[in-house]
Coordinates of C-alpha atoms and ligand atoms in Angstrom, one line a residue:
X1 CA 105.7 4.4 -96.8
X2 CA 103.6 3.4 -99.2
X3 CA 100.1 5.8 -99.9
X4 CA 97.0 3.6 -99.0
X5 CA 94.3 2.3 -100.9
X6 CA 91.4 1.3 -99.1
X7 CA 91.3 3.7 -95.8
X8 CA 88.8 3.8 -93.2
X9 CA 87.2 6.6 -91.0
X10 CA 87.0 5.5 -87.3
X11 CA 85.3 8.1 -84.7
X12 CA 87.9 8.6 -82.5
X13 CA 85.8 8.7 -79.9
X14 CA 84.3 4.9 -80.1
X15 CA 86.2 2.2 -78.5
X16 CA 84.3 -0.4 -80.4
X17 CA 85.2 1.2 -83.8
X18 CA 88.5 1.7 -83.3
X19 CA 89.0 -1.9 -81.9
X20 CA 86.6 -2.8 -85.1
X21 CA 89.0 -0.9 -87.4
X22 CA 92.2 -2.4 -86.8
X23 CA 91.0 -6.4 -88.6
X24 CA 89.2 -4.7 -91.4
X25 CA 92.3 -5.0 -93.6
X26 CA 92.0 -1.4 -94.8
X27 CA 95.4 -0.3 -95.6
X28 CA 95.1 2.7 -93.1
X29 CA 92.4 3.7 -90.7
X30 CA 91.5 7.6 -90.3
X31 CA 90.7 8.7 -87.0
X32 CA 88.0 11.4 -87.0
X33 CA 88.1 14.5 -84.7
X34 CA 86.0 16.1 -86.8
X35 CA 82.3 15.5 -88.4
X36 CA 81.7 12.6 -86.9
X37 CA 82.5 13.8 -83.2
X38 CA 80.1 16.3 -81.4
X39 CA 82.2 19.2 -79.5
X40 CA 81.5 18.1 -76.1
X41 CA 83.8 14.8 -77.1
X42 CA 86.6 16.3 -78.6
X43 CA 89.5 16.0 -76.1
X44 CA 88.4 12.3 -75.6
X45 CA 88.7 12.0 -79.2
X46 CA 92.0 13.3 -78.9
X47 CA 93.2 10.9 -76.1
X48 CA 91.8 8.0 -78.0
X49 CA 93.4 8.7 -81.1
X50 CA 96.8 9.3 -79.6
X51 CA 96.1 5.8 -77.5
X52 CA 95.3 4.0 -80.4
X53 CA 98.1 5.6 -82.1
X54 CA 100.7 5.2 -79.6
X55 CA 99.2 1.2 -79.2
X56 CA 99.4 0.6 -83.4
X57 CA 101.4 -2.6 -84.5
X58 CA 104.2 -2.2 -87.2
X59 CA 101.8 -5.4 -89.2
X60 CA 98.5 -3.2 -89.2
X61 CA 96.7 -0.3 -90.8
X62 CA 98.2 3.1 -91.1
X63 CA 97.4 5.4 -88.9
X64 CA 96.0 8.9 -90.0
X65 CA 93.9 11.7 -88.4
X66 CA 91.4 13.9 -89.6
X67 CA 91.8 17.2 -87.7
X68 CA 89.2 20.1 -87.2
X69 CA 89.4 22.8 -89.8
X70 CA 91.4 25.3 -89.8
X71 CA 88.8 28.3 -89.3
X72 CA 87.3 26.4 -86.4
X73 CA 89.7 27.2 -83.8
X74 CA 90.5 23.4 -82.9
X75 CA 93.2 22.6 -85.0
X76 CA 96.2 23.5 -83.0
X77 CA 94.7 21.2 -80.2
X78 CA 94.0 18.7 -82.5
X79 CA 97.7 18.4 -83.3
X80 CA 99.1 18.9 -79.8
X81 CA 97.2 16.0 -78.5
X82 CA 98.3 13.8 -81.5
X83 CA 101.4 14.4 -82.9
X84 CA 103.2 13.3 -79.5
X85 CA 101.8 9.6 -80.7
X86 CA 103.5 9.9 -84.8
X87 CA 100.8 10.0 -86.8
X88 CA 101.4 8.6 -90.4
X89 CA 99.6 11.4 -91.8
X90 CA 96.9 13.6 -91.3
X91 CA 93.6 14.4 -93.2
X92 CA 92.7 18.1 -93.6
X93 CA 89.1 18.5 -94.1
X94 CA 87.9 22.2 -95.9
X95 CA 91.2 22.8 -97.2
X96 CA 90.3 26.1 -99.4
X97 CA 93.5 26.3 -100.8
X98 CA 97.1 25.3 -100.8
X99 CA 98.0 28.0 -99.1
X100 CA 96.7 26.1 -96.0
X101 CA 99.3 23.6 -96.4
X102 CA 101.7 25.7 -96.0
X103 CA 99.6 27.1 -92.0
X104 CA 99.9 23.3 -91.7
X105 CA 103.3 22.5 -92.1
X106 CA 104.3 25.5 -90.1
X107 CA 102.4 24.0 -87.2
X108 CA 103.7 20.4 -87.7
X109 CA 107.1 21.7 -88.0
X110 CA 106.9 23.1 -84.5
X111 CA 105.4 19.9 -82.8
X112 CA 107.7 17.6 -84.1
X113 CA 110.7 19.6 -83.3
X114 CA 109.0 19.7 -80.0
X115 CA 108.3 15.4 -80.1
X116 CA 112.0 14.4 -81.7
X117 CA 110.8 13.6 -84.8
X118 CA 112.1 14.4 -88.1
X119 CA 110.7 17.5 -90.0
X120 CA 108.2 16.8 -92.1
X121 CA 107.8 13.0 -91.1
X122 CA 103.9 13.2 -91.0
X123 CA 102.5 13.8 -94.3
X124 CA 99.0 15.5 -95.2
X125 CA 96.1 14.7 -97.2
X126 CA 93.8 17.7 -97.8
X127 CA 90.1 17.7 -99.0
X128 CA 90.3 20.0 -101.6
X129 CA 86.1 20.4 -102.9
X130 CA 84.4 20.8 -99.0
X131 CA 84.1 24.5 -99.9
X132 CA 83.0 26.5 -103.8
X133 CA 86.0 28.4 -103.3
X134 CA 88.4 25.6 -103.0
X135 CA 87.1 24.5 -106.8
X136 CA 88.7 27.4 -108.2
X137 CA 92.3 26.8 -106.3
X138 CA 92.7 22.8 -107.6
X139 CA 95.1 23.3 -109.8
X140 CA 97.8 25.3 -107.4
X141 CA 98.5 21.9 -105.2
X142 CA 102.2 21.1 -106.9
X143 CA 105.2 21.6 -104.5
X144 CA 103.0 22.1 -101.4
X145 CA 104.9 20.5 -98.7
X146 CA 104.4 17.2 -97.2
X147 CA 101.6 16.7 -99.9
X148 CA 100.9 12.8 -100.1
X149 CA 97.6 12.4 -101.9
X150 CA 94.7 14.8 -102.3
X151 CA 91.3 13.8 -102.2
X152 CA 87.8 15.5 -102.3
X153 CA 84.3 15.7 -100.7
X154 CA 80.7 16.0 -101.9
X155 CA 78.3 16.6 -98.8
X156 CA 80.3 20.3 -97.0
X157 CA 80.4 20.9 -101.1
X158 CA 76.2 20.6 -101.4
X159 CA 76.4 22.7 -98.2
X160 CA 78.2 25.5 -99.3
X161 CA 75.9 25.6 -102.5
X162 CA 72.7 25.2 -100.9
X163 CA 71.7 22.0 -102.9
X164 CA 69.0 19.9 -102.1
X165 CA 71.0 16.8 -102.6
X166 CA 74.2 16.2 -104.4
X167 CA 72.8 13.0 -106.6
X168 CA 70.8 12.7 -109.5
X169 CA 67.8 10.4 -109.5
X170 CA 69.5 7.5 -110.8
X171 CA 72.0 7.7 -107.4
X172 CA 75.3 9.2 -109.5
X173 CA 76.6 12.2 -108.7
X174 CA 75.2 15.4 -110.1
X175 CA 77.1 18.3 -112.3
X176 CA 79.4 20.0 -110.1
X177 CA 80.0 16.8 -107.7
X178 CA 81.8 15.2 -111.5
X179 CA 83.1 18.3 -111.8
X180 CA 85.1 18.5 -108.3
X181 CA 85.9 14.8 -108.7
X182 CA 87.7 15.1 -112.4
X183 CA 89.7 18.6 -111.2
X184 CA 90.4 16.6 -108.1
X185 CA 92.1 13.9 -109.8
X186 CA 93.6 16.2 -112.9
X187 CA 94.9 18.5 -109.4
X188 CA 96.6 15.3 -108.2
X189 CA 98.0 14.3 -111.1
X190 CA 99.8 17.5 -111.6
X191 CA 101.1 18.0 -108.2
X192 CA 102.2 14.3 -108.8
X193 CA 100.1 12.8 -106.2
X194 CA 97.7 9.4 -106.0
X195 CA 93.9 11.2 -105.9
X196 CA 91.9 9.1 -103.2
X197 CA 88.5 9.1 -103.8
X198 CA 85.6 10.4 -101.3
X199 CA 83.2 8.1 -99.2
X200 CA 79.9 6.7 -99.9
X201 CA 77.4 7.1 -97.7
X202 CA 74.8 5.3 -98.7
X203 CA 76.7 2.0 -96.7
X204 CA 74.2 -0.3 -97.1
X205 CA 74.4 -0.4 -101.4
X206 CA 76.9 -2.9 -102.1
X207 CA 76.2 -2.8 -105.6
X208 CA 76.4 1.0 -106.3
X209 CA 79.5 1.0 -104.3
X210 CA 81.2 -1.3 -106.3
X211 CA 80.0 0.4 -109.6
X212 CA 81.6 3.6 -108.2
X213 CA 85.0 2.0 -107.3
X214 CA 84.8 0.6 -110.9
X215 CA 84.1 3.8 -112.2
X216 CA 87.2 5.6 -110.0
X217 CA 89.6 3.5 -110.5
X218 CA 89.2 3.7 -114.4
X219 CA 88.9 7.3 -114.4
X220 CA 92.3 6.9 -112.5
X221 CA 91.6 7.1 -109.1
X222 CA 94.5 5.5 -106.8
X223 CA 92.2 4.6 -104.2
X224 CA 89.0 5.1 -102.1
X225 CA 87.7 6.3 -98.2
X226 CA 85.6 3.7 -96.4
X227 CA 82.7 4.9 -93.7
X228 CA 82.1 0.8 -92.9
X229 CA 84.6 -2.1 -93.2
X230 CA 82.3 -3.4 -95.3
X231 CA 83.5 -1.6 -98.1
X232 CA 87.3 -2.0 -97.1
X233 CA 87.1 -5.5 -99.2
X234 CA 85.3 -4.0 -102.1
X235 CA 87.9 -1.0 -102.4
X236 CA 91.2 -3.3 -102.3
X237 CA 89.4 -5.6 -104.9
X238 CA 88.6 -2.6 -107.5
X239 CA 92.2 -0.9 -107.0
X240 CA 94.3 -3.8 -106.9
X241 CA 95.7 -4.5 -110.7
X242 CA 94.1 -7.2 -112.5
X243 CA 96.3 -10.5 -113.8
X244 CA 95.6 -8.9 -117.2
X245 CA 96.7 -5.6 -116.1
X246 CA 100.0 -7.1 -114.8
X247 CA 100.7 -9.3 -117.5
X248 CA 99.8 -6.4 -119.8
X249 CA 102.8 -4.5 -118.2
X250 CA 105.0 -6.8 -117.5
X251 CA 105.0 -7.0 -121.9
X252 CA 105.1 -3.4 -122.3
X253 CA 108.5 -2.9 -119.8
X254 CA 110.1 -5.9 -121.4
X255 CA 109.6 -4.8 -124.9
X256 CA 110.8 -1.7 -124.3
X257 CA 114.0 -3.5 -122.3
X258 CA 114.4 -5.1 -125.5
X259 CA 114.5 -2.0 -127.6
X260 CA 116.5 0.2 -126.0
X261 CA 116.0 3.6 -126.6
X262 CA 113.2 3.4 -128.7
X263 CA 110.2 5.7 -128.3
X264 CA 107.4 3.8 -129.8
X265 CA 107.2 0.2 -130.0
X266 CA 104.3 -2.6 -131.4
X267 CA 103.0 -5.2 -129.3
X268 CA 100.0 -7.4 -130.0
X269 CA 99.5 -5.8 -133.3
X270 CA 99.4 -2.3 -131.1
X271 CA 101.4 0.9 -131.1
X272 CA 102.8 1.1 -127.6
X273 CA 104.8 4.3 -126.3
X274 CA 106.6 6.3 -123.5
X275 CA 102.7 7.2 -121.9
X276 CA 101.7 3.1 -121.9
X277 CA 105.5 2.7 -120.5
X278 CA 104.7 5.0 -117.3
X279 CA 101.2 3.3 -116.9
X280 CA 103.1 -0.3 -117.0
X281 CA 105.1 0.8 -114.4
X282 CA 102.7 2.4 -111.9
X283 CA 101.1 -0.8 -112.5
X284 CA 104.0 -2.8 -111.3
X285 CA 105.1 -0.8 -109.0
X286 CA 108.3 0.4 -110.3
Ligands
COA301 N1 85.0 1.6 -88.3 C1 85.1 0.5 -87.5 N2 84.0 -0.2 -87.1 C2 82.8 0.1 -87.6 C3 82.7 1.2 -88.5 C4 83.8 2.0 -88.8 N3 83.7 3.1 -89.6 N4 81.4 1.3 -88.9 C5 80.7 0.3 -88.3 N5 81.6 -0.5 -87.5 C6 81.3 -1.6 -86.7 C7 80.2 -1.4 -85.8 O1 80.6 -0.9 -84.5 C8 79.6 -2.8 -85.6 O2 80.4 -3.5 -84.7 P1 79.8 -4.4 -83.6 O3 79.0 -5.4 -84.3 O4 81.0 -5.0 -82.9 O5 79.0 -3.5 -82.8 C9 79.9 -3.4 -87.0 O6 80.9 -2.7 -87.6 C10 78.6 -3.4 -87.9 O7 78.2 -2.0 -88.0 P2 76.7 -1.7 -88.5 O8 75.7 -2.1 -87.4 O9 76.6 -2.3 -89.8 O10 76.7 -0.1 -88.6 P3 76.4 0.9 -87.5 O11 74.9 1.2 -87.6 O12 76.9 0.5 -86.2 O13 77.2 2.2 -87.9 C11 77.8 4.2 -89.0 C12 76.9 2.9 -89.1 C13 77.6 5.0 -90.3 C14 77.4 5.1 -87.8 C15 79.3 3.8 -88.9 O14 79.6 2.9 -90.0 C16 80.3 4.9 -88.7 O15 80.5 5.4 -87.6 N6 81.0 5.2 -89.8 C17 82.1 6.2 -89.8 C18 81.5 7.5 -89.7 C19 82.6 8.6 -89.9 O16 83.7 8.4 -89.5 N7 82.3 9.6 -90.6 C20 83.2 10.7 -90.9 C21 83.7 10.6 -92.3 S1 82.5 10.9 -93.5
MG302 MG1 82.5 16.8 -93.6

């Protein structure tokens, strides 16, 4: 199964959204149990998710779930209620380190036993930057099990620092919110994972949105979480490959089909080598 681009948070807990959710074309909807769901409607986030789960076509969105952290004592209920319905994956929010991948996996391993379904079917996404310890763990991701993409958060970060606000007065991101976002995606890349990048919450701002996109998927961001399907559209736009893109790589692979073996090659009066090969075929697809 392929990892999403354009995924959107649903609160369990609203029928409406969830109903919403499902024709926004986002490539995968994540079902919130956590932030966006006050305590008192937990287990009927829990229930809705494994409903809406259990109701999913094979034609529409993914469907992931963003559990409770682990140091909150909900987790394990979390899972219970939802792995019963096969979950394509599940979001771990306040991930301080990859050692709680491995708490993770233990868990999953046991419900799925439990449900029939084959170890290690349901894959995880951790946010890796909701806490300043996690910043100093991003490199250690590599080999953690059932790893599909890692991705990263700005507002528990300005939290756990105490900041006043997490932007600059132009609206980018300040200092250590760049900071997580580059280790985020250099952590991704070598645990040899898609980095996904975090929401925007300023909803509304269709033009800063898009700038932001732009600027993730050049940096080499894979893809990008959506609060409102209004920015599902913008998100598949910005990380689908251009024509140019694909024609570009559809050159480089066949010049390098014609010159077998070779390491470095010149096309369009440019030097081309094994690096622009791997980006050509990331591009493609193959
Ligand atoms: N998923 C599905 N549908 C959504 C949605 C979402 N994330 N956000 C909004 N919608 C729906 C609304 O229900 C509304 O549908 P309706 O016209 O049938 O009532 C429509 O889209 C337009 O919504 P709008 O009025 O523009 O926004 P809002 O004020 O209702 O909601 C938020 C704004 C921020 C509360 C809402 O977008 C939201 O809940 N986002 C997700 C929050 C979340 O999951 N946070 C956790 C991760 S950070
Ligand atoms: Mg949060």
């Amino acid at each position: 199964m392929s990892v999403p681009r354009a995924l959107l948070f649903v609160p369990a807990d609203s029928e409406r959204k969830l109903a919403k959710g499902a024709d926004s074309g986002a490539d995968a909807l994540i079902l919130d149990l956590e932030d966006s769901v006050g305590a008192e409607r937990k287990p009927i986030a829990r229930e809705m998710a494994a409903a809406w789960l259990g109701a999913r076509s094979a034609g529409g969105p993914q469907g992931w779930v963003r559990v409770n952290a682990l140091d909150t004592g909900l987790t394990m209920a979390d899972l219970a209620g939802i792995v019963r319905a096969k979950p394509d994956g599940i979001v771990l929010p306040k991930c301080n380190a990859p050692a709680d991948l491995r708490t993770l996996d233990a868990a999953l391993s046991a419900l799925e036993a439990r449900e029939g379904l084959a170890d290690r079917s349901i894959r995880v996404m951790p946010i890796v930057t909701e806490t300043p310890a996690a910043l100093f763990t991003l490199g250690g991701y590599g080999g953690s099990p059932r790893l599909a993409a890692m991705t990263w958060g700005g507002e528990d970060l300005a939290a756990g620092v105490a900041a006043k606000s997490n932007r600059v007065a132009d609206g980018t991101w300040d200092d250590l919110y760049r900071l997580a976002r580059s280790m985020t995606l250099a952590g991704a890349a070598s645990a040899e994972v898609p980095a996904i990048d975090t929401v925007y919450a300023d909803f509304r701002n269709e033009a800063g949105f898009a700038a932001e996109c732009a600027d993730a998927r050049r940096m080499g961001y894979a893809g990008r979480m959506a609060i409102h399907p209004a920015q599902v559209p913008v998100i598949l736009a910005t990380f689908s490959p251009t024509a140019a893109e694909k024609g570009w790589a559809e050159a480089v692979v066949a010049a390098f089909a014609a010159s077998p073996g070779a390491g470095v090659i010149s096309l369009d009066g440019k030097m081309v080598d094994r690096p622009h090969l791997v980006q050509a075929r990331r591009i493609l697809g193959t």
